[in-house]
PDB file of C-alpha atoms in Angstrom:
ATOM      1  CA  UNK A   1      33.031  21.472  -3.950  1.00  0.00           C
ATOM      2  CA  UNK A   2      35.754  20.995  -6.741  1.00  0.00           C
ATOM      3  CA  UNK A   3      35.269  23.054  -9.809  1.00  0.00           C
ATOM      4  CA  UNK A   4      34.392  21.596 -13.555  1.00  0.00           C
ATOM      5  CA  UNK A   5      37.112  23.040 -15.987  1.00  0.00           C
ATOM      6  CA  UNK A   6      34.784  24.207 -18.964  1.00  0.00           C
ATOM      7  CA  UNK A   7      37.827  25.122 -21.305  1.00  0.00           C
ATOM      8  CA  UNK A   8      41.147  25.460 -21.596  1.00  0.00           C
ATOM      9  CA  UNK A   9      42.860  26.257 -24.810  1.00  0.00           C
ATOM     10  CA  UNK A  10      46.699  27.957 -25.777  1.00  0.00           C
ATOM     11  CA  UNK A  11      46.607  31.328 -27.506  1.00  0.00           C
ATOM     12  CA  UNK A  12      49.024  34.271 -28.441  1.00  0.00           C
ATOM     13  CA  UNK A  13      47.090  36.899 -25.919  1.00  0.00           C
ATOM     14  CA  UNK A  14      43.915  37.508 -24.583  1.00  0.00           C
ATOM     15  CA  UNK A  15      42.204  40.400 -24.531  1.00  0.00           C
ATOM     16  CA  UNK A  16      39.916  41.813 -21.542  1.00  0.00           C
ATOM     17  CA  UNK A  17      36.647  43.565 -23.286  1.00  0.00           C
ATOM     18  CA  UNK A  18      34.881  46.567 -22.033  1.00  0.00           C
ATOM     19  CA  UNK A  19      31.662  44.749 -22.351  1.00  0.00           C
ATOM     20  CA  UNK A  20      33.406  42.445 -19.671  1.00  0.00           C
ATOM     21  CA  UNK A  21      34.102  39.486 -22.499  1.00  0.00           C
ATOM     22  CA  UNK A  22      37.569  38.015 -23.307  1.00  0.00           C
ATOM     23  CA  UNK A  23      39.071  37.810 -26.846  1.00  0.00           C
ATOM     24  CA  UNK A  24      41.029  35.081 -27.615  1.00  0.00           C
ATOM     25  CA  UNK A  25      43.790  36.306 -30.412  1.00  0.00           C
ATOM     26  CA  UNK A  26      45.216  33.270 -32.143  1.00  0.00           C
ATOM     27  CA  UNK A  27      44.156  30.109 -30.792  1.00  0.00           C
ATOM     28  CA  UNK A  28      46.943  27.901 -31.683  1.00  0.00           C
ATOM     29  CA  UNK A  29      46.666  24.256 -32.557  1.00  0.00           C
ATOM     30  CA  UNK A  30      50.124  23.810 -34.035  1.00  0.00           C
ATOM     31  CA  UNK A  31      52.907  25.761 -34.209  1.00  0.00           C
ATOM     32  CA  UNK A  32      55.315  25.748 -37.476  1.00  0.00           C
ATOM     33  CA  UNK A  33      58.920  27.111 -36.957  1.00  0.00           C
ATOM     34  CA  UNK A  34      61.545  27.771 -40.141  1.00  0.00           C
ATOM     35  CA  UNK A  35      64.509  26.966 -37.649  1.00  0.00           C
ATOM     36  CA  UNK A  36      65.431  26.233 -33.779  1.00  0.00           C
ATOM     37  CA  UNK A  37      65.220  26.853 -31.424  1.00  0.00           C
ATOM     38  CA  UNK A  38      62.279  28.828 -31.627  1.00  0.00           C
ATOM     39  CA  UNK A  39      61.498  31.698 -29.251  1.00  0.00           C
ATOM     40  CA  UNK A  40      57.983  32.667 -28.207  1.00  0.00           C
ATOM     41  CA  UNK A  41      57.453  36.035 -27.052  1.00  0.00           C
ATOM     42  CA  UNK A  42      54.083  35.276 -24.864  1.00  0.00           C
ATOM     43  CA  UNK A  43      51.950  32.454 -24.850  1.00  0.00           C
ATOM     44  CA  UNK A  44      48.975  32.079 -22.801  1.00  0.00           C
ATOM     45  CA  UNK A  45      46.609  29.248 -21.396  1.00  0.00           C
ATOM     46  CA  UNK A  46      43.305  30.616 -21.102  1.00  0.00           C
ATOM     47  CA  UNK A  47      41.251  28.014 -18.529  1.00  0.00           C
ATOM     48  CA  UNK A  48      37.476  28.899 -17.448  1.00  0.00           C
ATOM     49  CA  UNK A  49      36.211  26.662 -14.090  1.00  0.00           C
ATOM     50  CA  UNK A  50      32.588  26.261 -13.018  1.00  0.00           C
ATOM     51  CA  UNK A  51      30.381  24.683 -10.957  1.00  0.00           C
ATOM     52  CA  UNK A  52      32.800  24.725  -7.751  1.00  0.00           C
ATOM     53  CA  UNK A  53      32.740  26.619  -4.257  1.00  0.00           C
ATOM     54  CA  UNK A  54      35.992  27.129  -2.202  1.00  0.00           C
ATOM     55  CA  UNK A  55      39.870  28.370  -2.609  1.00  0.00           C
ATOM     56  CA  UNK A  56      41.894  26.509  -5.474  1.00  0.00           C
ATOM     57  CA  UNK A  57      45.071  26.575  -6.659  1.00  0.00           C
ATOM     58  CA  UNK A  58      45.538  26.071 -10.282  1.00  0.00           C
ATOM     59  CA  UNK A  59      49.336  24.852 -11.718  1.00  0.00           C
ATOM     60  CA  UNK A  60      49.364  25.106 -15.420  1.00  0.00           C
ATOM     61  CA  UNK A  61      52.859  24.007 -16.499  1.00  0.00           C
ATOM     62  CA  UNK A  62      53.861  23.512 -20.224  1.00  0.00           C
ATOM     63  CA  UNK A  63      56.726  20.305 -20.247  1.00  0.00           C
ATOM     64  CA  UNK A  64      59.548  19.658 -23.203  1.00  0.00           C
ATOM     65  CA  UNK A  65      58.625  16.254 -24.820  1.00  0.00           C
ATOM     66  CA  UNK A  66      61.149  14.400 -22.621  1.00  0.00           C
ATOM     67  CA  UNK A  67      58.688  14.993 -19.950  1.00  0.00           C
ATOM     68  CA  UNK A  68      60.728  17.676 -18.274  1.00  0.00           C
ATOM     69  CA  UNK A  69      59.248  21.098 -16.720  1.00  0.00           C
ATOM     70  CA  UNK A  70      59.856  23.702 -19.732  1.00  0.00           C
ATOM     71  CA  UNK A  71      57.329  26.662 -17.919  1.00  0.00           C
ATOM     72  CA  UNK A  72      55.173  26.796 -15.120  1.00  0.00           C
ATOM     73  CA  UNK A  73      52.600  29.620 -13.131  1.00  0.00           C
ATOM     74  CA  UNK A  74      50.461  29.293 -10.251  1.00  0.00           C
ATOM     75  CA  UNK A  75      47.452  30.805  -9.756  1.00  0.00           C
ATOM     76  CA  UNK A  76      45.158  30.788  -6.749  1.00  0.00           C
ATOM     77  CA  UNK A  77      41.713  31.494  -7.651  1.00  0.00           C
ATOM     78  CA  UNK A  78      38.259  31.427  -5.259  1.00  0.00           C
ATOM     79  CA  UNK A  79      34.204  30.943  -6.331  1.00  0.00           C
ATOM     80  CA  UNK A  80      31.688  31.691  -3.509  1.00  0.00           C
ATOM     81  CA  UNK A  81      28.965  29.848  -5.444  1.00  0.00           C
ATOM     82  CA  UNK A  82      28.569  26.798  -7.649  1.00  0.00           C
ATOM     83  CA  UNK A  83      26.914  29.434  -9.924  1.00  0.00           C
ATOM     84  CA  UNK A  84      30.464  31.551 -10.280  1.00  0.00           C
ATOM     85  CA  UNK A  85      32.720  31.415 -13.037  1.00  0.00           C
ATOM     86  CA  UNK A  86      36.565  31.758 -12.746  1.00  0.00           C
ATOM     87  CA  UNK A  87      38.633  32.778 -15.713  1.00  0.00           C
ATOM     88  CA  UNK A  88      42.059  32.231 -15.398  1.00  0.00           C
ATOM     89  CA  UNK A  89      45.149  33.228 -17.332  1.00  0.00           C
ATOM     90  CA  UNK A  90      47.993  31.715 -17.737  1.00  0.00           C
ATOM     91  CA  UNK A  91      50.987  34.000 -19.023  1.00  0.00           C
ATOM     92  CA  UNK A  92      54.289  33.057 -19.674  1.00  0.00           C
ATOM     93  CA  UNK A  93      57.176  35.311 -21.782  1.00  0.00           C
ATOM     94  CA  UNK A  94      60.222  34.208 -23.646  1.00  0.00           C
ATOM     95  CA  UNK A  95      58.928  30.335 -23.547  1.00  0.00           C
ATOM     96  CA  UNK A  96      61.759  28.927 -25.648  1.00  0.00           C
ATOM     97  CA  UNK A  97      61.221  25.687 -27.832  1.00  0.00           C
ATOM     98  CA  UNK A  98      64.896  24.245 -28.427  1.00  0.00           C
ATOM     99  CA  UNK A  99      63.753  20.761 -30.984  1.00  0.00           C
ATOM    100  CA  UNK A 100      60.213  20.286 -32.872  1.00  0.00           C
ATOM    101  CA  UNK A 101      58.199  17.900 -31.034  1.00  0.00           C
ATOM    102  CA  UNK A 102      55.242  17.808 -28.983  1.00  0.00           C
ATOM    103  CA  UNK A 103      55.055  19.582 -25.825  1.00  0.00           C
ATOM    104  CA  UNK A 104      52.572  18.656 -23.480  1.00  0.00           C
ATOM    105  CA  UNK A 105      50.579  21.293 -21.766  1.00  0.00           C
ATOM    106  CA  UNK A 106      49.215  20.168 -18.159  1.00  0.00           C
ATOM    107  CA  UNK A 107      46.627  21.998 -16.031  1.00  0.00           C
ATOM    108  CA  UNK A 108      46.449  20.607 -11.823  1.00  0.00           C
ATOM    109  CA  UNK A 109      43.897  21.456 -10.025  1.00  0.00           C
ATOM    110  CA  UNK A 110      45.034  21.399  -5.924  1.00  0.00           C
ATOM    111  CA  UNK A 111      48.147  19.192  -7.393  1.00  0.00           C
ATOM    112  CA  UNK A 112      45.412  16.872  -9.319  1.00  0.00           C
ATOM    113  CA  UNK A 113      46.194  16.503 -12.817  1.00  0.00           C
ATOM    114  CA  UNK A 114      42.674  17.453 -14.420  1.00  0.00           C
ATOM    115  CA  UNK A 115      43.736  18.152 -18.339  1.00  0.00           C
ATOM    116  CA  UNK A 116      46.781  16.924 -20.468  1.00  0.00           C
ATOM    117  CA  UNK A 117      47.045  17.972 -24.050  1.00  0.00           C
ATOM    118  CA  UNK A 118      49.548  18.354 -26.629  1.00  0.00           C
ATOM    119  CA  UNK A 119      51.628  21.665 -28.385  1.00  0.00           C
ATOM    120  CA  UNK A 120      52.874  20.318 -31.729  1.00  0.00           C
ATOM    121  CA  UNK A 121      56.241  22.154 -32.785  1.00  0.00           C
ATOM    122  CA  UNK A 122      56.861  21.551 -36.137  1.00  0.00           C
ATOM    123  CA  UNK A 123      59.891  22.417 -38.448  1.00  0.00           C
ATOM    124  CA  UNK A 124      59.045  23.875 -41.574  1.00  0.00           C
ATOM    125  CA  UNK A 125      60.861  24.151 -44.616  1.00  0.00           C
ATOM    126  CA  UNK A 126      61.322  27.692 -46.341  1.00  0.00           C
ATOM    127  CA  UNK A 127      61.236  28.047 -49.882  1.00  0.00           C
ATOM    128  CA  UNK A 128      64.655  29.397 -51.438  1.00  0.00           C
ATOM    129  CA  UNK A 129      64.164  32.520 -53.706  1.00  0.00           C
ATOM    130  CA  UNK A 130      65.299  31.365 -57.388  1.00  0.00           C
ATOM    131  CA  UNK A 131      69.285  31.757 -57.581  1.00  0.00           C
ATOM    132  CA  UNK A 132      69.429  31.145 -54.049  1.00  0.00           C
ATOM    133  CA  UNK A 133      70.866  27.581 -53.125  1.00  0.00           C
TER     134      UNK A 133
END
């Protein structure tokens, strides 16, 4: 039985908890950059599946805005029950944004497109000290 996917948001890091709870640190909605292109030390996709039983393979691949393949991971992930959770974590390192734009972020399911959102890069203006021009 395929899985539901509950969540699935774009953060700087998560944290694993003692208690057994994640911490999402910075959940980012938008992303505002002085000059490009724009590095990114780690980004992560943090996706959370329920309500399935059987092996999966989940593709979460983050794509430039012409369409084409800027990062992707694969991770293969199992739930016994329907009443399992799976958390799964996407990590990528050095992810580098070359224009502003918006960058869409896809997660597949067993090569299924399930979710399809959007990364807005944005260029931001600095302000100039005074007697700096």
């Amino acid at each position: 039985m395929r899985p539901d996917l509950q969540a699935a948001l774009v953060c700087e890091d998560v944290r694993f908890e003692a208690s057994g709870a994640n911490t999402l640190v910075g959940v980012i909605q938008l992303v505002r950059a002085p000059q490009f292109p724009l590095r990114v030390m780690k980004l992560c996709v943090f996706c959370r599946w329920a309500s399935g039983q059987g092996q999966f393979k989940q593709l979460t691949r983050i794509l430039k805005p012409d369409e084409s393949q800027l990062a992707a991971t694969e991770t293969q992930f199992q739930l016994n029950d329907e009443d399992r959770l799976a958390t799964n974590i996407a990590v990528f390192g050095g992810v580098e944004f070359t224009t502003p734009g918006q960058y869409p972020v896809e997660i597949l399911l067993d090569n299924d497109l399930i979710l399809r959102f959007y990364i807005p890069i944005v260029q931001v203006n600095t302000p100039t000290a005074p007697g700096q021009n």
